[in-house]
Amino acid sequence: MSSLLRVGIIGLGTVGSGVAHLLLNESARLQRRAGRPIELRAVAVRDAAKPRGVQLQKNVLLTENANELATHPEVDVVVELMGGVEPARQYVLEALKHGKDVVTANKALLCEAGDELFQTARKHGRSIGFEAAVAGGCPIIQILGQAMSANQVTSMQAIINGTSNFILTEMFNRGLPYAAALAEAQRMGYAEADPSMDVDGTDAAQKLSLLVKLAFGTAVSPEDFPVQGIDTIELADLKYADELGYAVKLLATAKLIDGQLEVHTQATLVRHDRPLAQVDGPYNMIALTGDVVGKAVFSAMGAGEQATASAVMADIVDVAVGRAGLTFRALDLFGDSEPLPLQPQEKIYRRYYLRFNVLDRPHVIADITDVLGRKGISLASVIQHEVPEVEETSATENSVVPLVIMTHRTTEGQIRQAAAELDRIAALRPPSVYMPVSG
Ligand code: NAP
Ligand code: HSE
């Protein structure tokens, strides 16, 4: 029998528990796939006294000192599942310097410190597996790193935050209030420790940065492109979008246009007949176009214990069979191209959905369309549903009603300028909603 691969896990929360469960309960299957036994040797947590759903065997070291695990002579591969940037970065660096391969699901860490960690891994002849960091059970790193090797990716549209997609689905399908849907996503283990990163678009933007680096050889940070989440979206928006023939999705997009990269992560209207519009719950989907393969669509469960543990485990098996080093080196293939310039944000060109809450008074629509017209924004349709007529004019004029406008194609810059001016209209009751429409 080949030698044992000894695994240390930092973090025994949602994902760590799933990985520990697989190591402890599926050892025979894993040994068959890896050609050698894989054993859980050490676990580091914040609070060792906390009750856990996983029963660790007596020979497993349980420590509150993650550095001890990262440098432990009886650990061959360190699996970082604690999350956050610091001190996770320090532990990963220590593990690499001590000759260990690393597997992580931590997109925040890779987005912030990926270059430093990857360089350190290369310097020490080690690998970092991060399949679980982007799309849960959907092996998009493997697809971009290997299967798309013959292609120049020209466009990528992705749903890569399971929590947001779950919330939007629960709100629309079950009429659940936003807060209740978010609480359910947390209970199911989909959300980050700080769920604001899920709903404000940060998590998807961090994942998009990793995908852009792989697909286009260009480093972009979420500060460089528009990032808006789903936290301002109301059930009314989902219903209006549906009436207009669209679903609302938190869409992460990167497109090559005339030698420039258009990149954004925004709640977006997607036409019902598109595969991306049909992704429900915590599922992820990545729709790619490659210049050789054409259109390709990949989908799987994007968050939660099982799907994420499945991806982490695949990376551990990669280490066990000796493939991880090759896979990791292959990702470097995409680093040899010239970085692409980013398209200026204000030039991003598409249609928009606008929703205003307006006092039901004369001239309000004229005021709004006047601003839009002066900014050169052309309207495609307008919806204001009737509300029951009341006797007193003053009561009508003080009631607030939604006004929804779909524009023809315009630029992000024109929309931003119009939004700044529209905010000054006295009969508007903020917040207004501005959502792009996927082309
Ligand atoms: P989680 O449930 O909050 O678990 C975090 C674990 O890390 C806990 O066991 C915690 O210990 C431990 N920990 C925190 N600080 C520590 C420290 N300084 N030293 C040692 N242990 C420490 O998080 P999670 O949802 O499993 O996520 C883990 C990582 O996977 C994150 O990077 C996340 O972005 C990523 N990820 C998560 C999912 C998902 O669906 N949840 C999917 C893909 C990727 P205690 O238990 O003692 O507090
Ligand atoms: N919080 C993340 C999500 C976990 O909901 O997609 C998977 O990365």
mmCIF file of C-alpha atoms in Angstrom, residues 124-308:
data_model
loop_
_atom_site.group_PDB
_atom_site.id
_atom_site.type_symbol
_atom_site.label_atom_id
_atom_site.label_comp_id
_atom_site.label_asym_id
_atom_site.label_seq_id
_atom_site.Cartn_x
_atom_site.Cartn_y
_atom_site.Cartn_z
ATOM 1 C CA HIS A 124 8.451 26.043 -2.028
ATOM 2 C CA GLY A 125 7.330 23.626 -4.743
ATOM 3 C CA ARG A 126 3.883 23.222 -3.175
ATOM 4 C CA SER A 127 0.335 23.591 -4.515
ATOM 5 C CA ILE A 128 -2.803 25.466 -3.493
ATOM 6 C CA GLY A 129 -6.116 23.861 -4.473
ATOM 7 C CA PHE A 130 -9.071 26.252 -4.404
ATOM 8 C CA GLU A 131 -11.872 24.640 -6.399
ATOM 9 C CA ALA A 132 -14.298 25.155 -3.490
ATOM 10 C CA ALA A 133 -13.590 28.891 -3.357
ATOM 11 C CA VAL A 134 -15.658 29.881 -6.400
ATOM 12 C CA ALA A 135 -18.737 27.850 -7.270
ATOM 13 C CA GLY A 136 -19.168 25.132 -4.631
ATOM 14 C CA GLY A 137 -19.807 21.818 -6.375
ATOM 15 C CA CYS A 138 -19.350 23.251 -9.888
ATOM 16 C CA PRO A 139 -15.701 22.588 -10.926
ATOM 17 C CA ILE A 140 -15.149 25.888 -12.706
ATOM 18 C CA ILE A 141 -11.454 26.187 -11.775
ATOM 19 C CA GLN A 142 -10.790 22.833 -13.431
ATOM 20 C CA ILE A 143 -12.844 23.903 -16.448
ATOM 21 C CA LEU A 144 -10.982 27.183 -16.911
ATOM 22 C CA GLY A 145 -7.599 25.701 -15.967
ATOM 23 C CA GLN A 146 -7.800 22.626 -18.167
ATOM 24 C CA ALA A 147 -10.922 22.064 -20.272
ATOM 25 C CA MET A 148 -10.875 25.549 -21.856
ATOM 26 C CA SER A 149 -7.122 25.470 -22.625
ATOM 27 C CA ALA A 150 -7.668 25.767 -26.384
ATOM 28 C CA ASN A 151 -9.943 28.793 -26.021
ATOM 29 C CA GLN A 152 -9.818 32.492 -25.457
ATOM 30 C CA VAL A 153 -12.821 33.060 -23.229
ATOM 31 C CA THR A 154 -14.731 36.012 -24.668
ATOM 32 C CA SER A 155 -17.572 36.233 -22.194
ATOM 33 C CA MET A 156 -18.537 34.916 -18.800
ATOM 34 C CA GLN A 157 -21.853 35.437 -17.017
ATOM 35 C CA ALA A 158 -22.234 33.760 -13.662
ATOM 36 C CA ILE A 159 -24.449 33.253 -10.663
ATOM 37 C CA ILE A 160 -21.791 32.556 -8.040
ATOM 38 C CA ASN A 161 -23.403 33.497 -4.761
ATOM 39 C CA GLY A 162 -25.745 30.797 -3.522
ATOM 40 C CA THR A 163 -27.101 32.863 -0.641
ATOM 41 C CA SER A 164 -28.323 35.720 -2.856
ATOM 42 C CA ASN A 165 -29.854 33.354 -5.362
ATOM 43 C CA PHE A 166 -31.560 31.439 -2.561
ATOM 44 C CA ILE A 167 -32.965 34.684 -1.095
ATOM 45 C CA LEU A 168 -34.278 35.912 -4.472
ATOM 46 C CA THR A 169 -35.871 32.507 -5.127
ATOM 47 C CA GLU A 170 -37.513 32.290 -1.699
ATOM 48 C CA MET A 171 -38.834 35.854 -1.953
ATOM 49 C CA PHE A 172 -40.347 35.302 -5.387
ATOM 50 C CA ASN A 173 -41.570 31.692 -5.123
ATOM 51 C CA ARG A 174 -42.724 31.669 -1.504
ATOM 52 C CA GLY A 175 -43.312 35.349 -0.850
ATOM 53 C CA LEU A 176 -40.865 35.170 2.074
ATOM 54 C CA PRO A 177 -39.722 38.575 3.367
ATOM 55 C CA TYR A 178 -36.069 39.389 2.615
ATOM 56 C CA ALA A 179 -34.959 39.093 6.275
ATOM 57 C CA ALA A 180 -36.647 35.711 6.721
ATOM 58 C CA ALA A 181 -35.069 34.364 3.514
ATOM 59 C CA LEU A 182 -31.625 35.564 4.655
ATOM 60 C CA ALA A 183 -32.103 33.917 8.077
ATOM 61 C CA GLU A 184 -33.015 30.666 6.324
ATOM 62 C CA ALA A 185 -29.866 30.892 4.145
ATOM 63 C CA GLN A 186 -27.803 31.319 7.308
ATOM 64 C CA ARG A 187 -29.521 28.377 8.989
ATOM 65 C CA MET A 188 -28.802 26.191 5.944
ATOM 66 C CA GLY A 189 -25.072 27.100 6.109
ATOM 67 C CA TYR A 190 -25.023 28.931 2.743
ATOM 68 C CA ALA A 191 -24.104 32.383 4.048
ATOM 69 C CA GLU A 192 -20.717 33.751 5.037
ATOM 70 C CA ALA A 193 -19.916 34.421 8.711
ATOM 71 C CA ASP A 194 -20.663 38.057 7.802
ATOM 72 C CA PRO A 195 -23.700 37.684 5.491
ATOM 73 C CA SER A 196 -23.462 41.297 4.329
ATOM 74 C CA MET A 197 -20.698 40.060 1.991
ATOM 75 C CA ASP A 198 -23.223 37.757 0.308
ATOM 76 C CA VAL A 199 -26.032 40.261 -0.134
ATOM 77 C CA ASP A 200 -23.998 43.369 -1.000
ATOM 78 C CA GLY A 201 -22.228 41.610 -3.886
ATOM 79 C CA THR A 202 -18.753 41.424 -2.265
ATOM 80 C CA ASP A 203 -18.554 37.614 -2.192
ATOM 81 C CA ALA A 204 -19.562 37.269 -5.853
ATOM 82 C CA ALA A 205 -17.162 40.085 -6.825
ATOM 83 C CA GLN A 206 -14.269 38.338 -5.047
ATOM 84 C CA LYS A 207 -15.086 35.119 -6.891
ATOM 85 C CA LEU A 208 -15.371 37.007 -10.185
ATOM 86 C CA SER A 209 -11.887 38.482 -9.618
ATOM 87 C CA LEU A 210 -10.496 34.941 -9.370
ATOM 88 C CA LEU A 211 -12.324 33.851 -12.517
ATOM 89 C CA VAL A 212 -11.182 36.923 -14.482
ATOM 90 C CA LYS A 213 -7.569 36.218 -13.534
ATOM 91 C CA LEU A 214 -7.871 32.654 -14.777
ATOM 92 C CA ALA A 215 -9.906 33.333 -17.900
ATOM 93 C CA PHE A 216 -8.339 36.603 -19.047
ATOM 94 C CA GLY A 217 -4.934 36.650 -17.300
ATOM 95 C CA THR A 218 -5.863 40.029 -15.838
ATOM 96 C CA ALA A 219 -5.843 41.011 -12.174
ATOM 97 C CA VAL A 220 -8.930 43.010 -11.198
ATOM 98 C CA SER A 221 -10.035 43.884 -7.713
ATOM 99 C CA PRO A 222 -13.693 44.438 -6.690
ATOM 100 C CA GLU A 223 -12.769 48.109 -6.120
ATOM 101 C CA ASP A 224 -12.095 48.412 -9.880
ATOM 102 C CA PHE A 225 -15.583 47.524 -11.158
ATOM 103 C CA PRO A 226 -19.270 48.174 -10.299
ATOM 104 C CA VAL A 227 -20.442 45.966 -7.406
ATOM 105 C CA GLN A 228 -24.057 46.090 -6.225
ATOM 106 C CA GLY A 229 -25.906 43.411 -4.331
ATOM 107 C CA ILE A 230 -29.498 42.370 -3.810
ATOM 108 C CA ASP A 231 -29.966 44.195 -0.508
ATOM 109 C CA THR A 232 -32.022 47.019 -2.036
ATOM 110 C CA ILE A 233 -34.264 44.737 -4.118
ATOM 111 C CA GLU A 234 -37.884 44.350 -3.019
ATOM 112 C CA LEU A 235 -40.463 41.697 -3.840
ATOM 113 C CA ALA A 236 -42.180 44.327 -6.000
ATOM 114 C CA ASP A 237 -39.076 44.474 -8.242
ATOM 115 C CA LEU A 238 -39.092 40.701 -8.695
ATOM 116 C CA LYS A 239 -42.777 40.875 -9.672
ATOM 117 C CA TYR A 240 -42.346 43.797 -12.079
ATOM 118 C CA ALA A 241 -39.350 42.061 -13.661
ATOM 119 C CA ASP A 242 -41.442 38.905 -14.084
ATOM 120 C CA GLU A 243 -44.262 40.911 -15.664
ATOM 121 C CA LEU A 244 -41.726 42.316 -18.129
ATOM 122 C CA GLY A 245 -40.407 38.822 -18.957
ATOM 123 C CA TYR A 246 -37.316 38.683 -16.748
ATOM 124 C CA ALA A 247 -35.936 37.119 -13.555
ATOM 125 C CA VAL A 248 -33.690 39.114 -11.220
ATOM 126 C CA LYS A 249 -30.290 37.505 -10.591
ATOM 127 C CA LEU A 250 -27.072 38.622 -8.920
ATOM 128 C CA LEU A 251 -24.976 38.363 -12.071
ATOM 129 C CA ALA A 252 -21.175 38.430 -12.193
ATOM 130 C CA THR A 253 -20.082 39.363 -15.698
ATOM 131 C CA ALA A 254 -16.793 39.670 -17.576
ATOM 132 C CA LYS A 255 -16.792 40.300 -21.335
ATOM 133 C CA LEU A 256 -14.125 41.062 -23.869
ATOM 134 C CA ILE A 257 -15.255 44.065 -25.925
ATOM 135 C CA ASP A 258 -12.898 45.629 -28.498
ATOM 136 C CA GLY A 259 -9.821 44.574 -26.526
ATOM 137 C CA GLN A 260 -11.195 45.863 -23.219
ATOM 138 C CA LEU A 261 -12.711 43.950 -20.315
ATOM 139 C CA GLU A 262 -16.211 44.892 -19.180
ATOM 140 C CA VAL A 263 -16.545 43.636 -15.599
ATOM 141 C CA HIS A 264 -19.369 44.026 -13.067
ATOM 142 C CA THR A 265 -21.304 42.245 -10.333
ATOM 143 C CA GLN A 266 -24.861 43.557 -10.073
ATOM 144 C CA ALA A 267 -28.451 42.501 -9.508
ATOM 145 C CA THR A 268 -29.541 42.184 -13.136
ATOM 146 C CA LEU A 269 -32.678 41.420 -15.137
ATOM 147 C CA VAL A 270 -32.189 38.200 -17.118
ATOM 148 C CA ARG A 271 -34.703 37.121 -19.799
ATOM 149 C CA HIS A 272 -36.830 34.147 -18.719
ATOM 150 C CA ASP A 273 -35.661 32.015 -21.660
ATOM 151 C CA ARG A 274 -31.982 32.212 -20.666
ATOM 152 C CA PRO A 275 -30.518 29.269 -18.675
ATOM 153 C CA LEU A 276 -29.234 31.736 -16.050
ATOM 154 C CA ALA A 277 -32.807 32.892 -15.334
ATOM 155 C CA GLN A 278 -33.803 29.345 -14.455
ATOM 156 C CA VAL A 279 -31.207 28.797 -11.720
ATOM 157 C CA ASP A 280 -33.058 28.549 -8.420
ATOM 158 C CA GLY A 281 -32.120 28.303 -4.756
ATOM 159 C CA PRO A 282 -28.468 27.898 -3.732
ATOM 160 C CA TYR A 283 -27.440 26.707 -7.203
ATOM 161 C CA ASN A 284 -24.676 28.417 -9.182
ATOM 162 C CA MET A 285 -24.260 28.616 -12.942
ATOM 163 C CA ILE A 286 -21.436 29.853 -15.135
ATOM 164 C CA ALA A 287 -22.205 30.539 -18.798
ATOM 165 C CA LEU A 288 -19.019 30.872 -20.843
ATOM 166 C CA THR A 289 -18.300 31.660 -24.444
ATOM 167 C CA GLY A 290 -14.980 30.441 -25.834
ATOM 168 C CA ASP A 291 -13.733 31.311 -29.306
ATOM 169 C CA VAL A 292 -13.340 27.602 -30.140
ATOM 170 C CA VAL A 293 -15.971 25.755 -28.123
ATOM 171 C CA GLY A 294 -18.706 28.409 -28.441
ATOM 172 C CA LYS A 295 -21.281 28.638 -25.667
ATOM 173 C CA ALA A 296 -20.939 26.335 -22.636
ATOM 174 C CA VAL A 297 -22.976 26.265 -19.435
ATOM 175 C CA PHE A 298 -21.984 24.681 -16.111
ATOM 176 C CA SER A 299 -24.142 24.397 -13.024
ATOM 177 C CA ALA A 300 -24.188 22.767 -9.574
ATOM 178 C CA MET A 301 -25.066 23.524 -5.971
ATOM 179 C CA GLY A 302 -22.958 26.553 -5.081
ATOM 180 C CA ALA A 303 -23.030 26.670 -1.289
ATOM 181 C CA GLY A 304 -23.610 24.532 1.772
ATOM 182 C CA GLU A 305 -21.794 21.781 3.622
ATOM 183 C CA GLN A 306 -22.069 18.899 1.187
ATOM 184 C CA ALA A 307 -21.396 20.564 -2.174
ATOM 185 C CA THR A 308 -18.477 22.548 -0.792
#
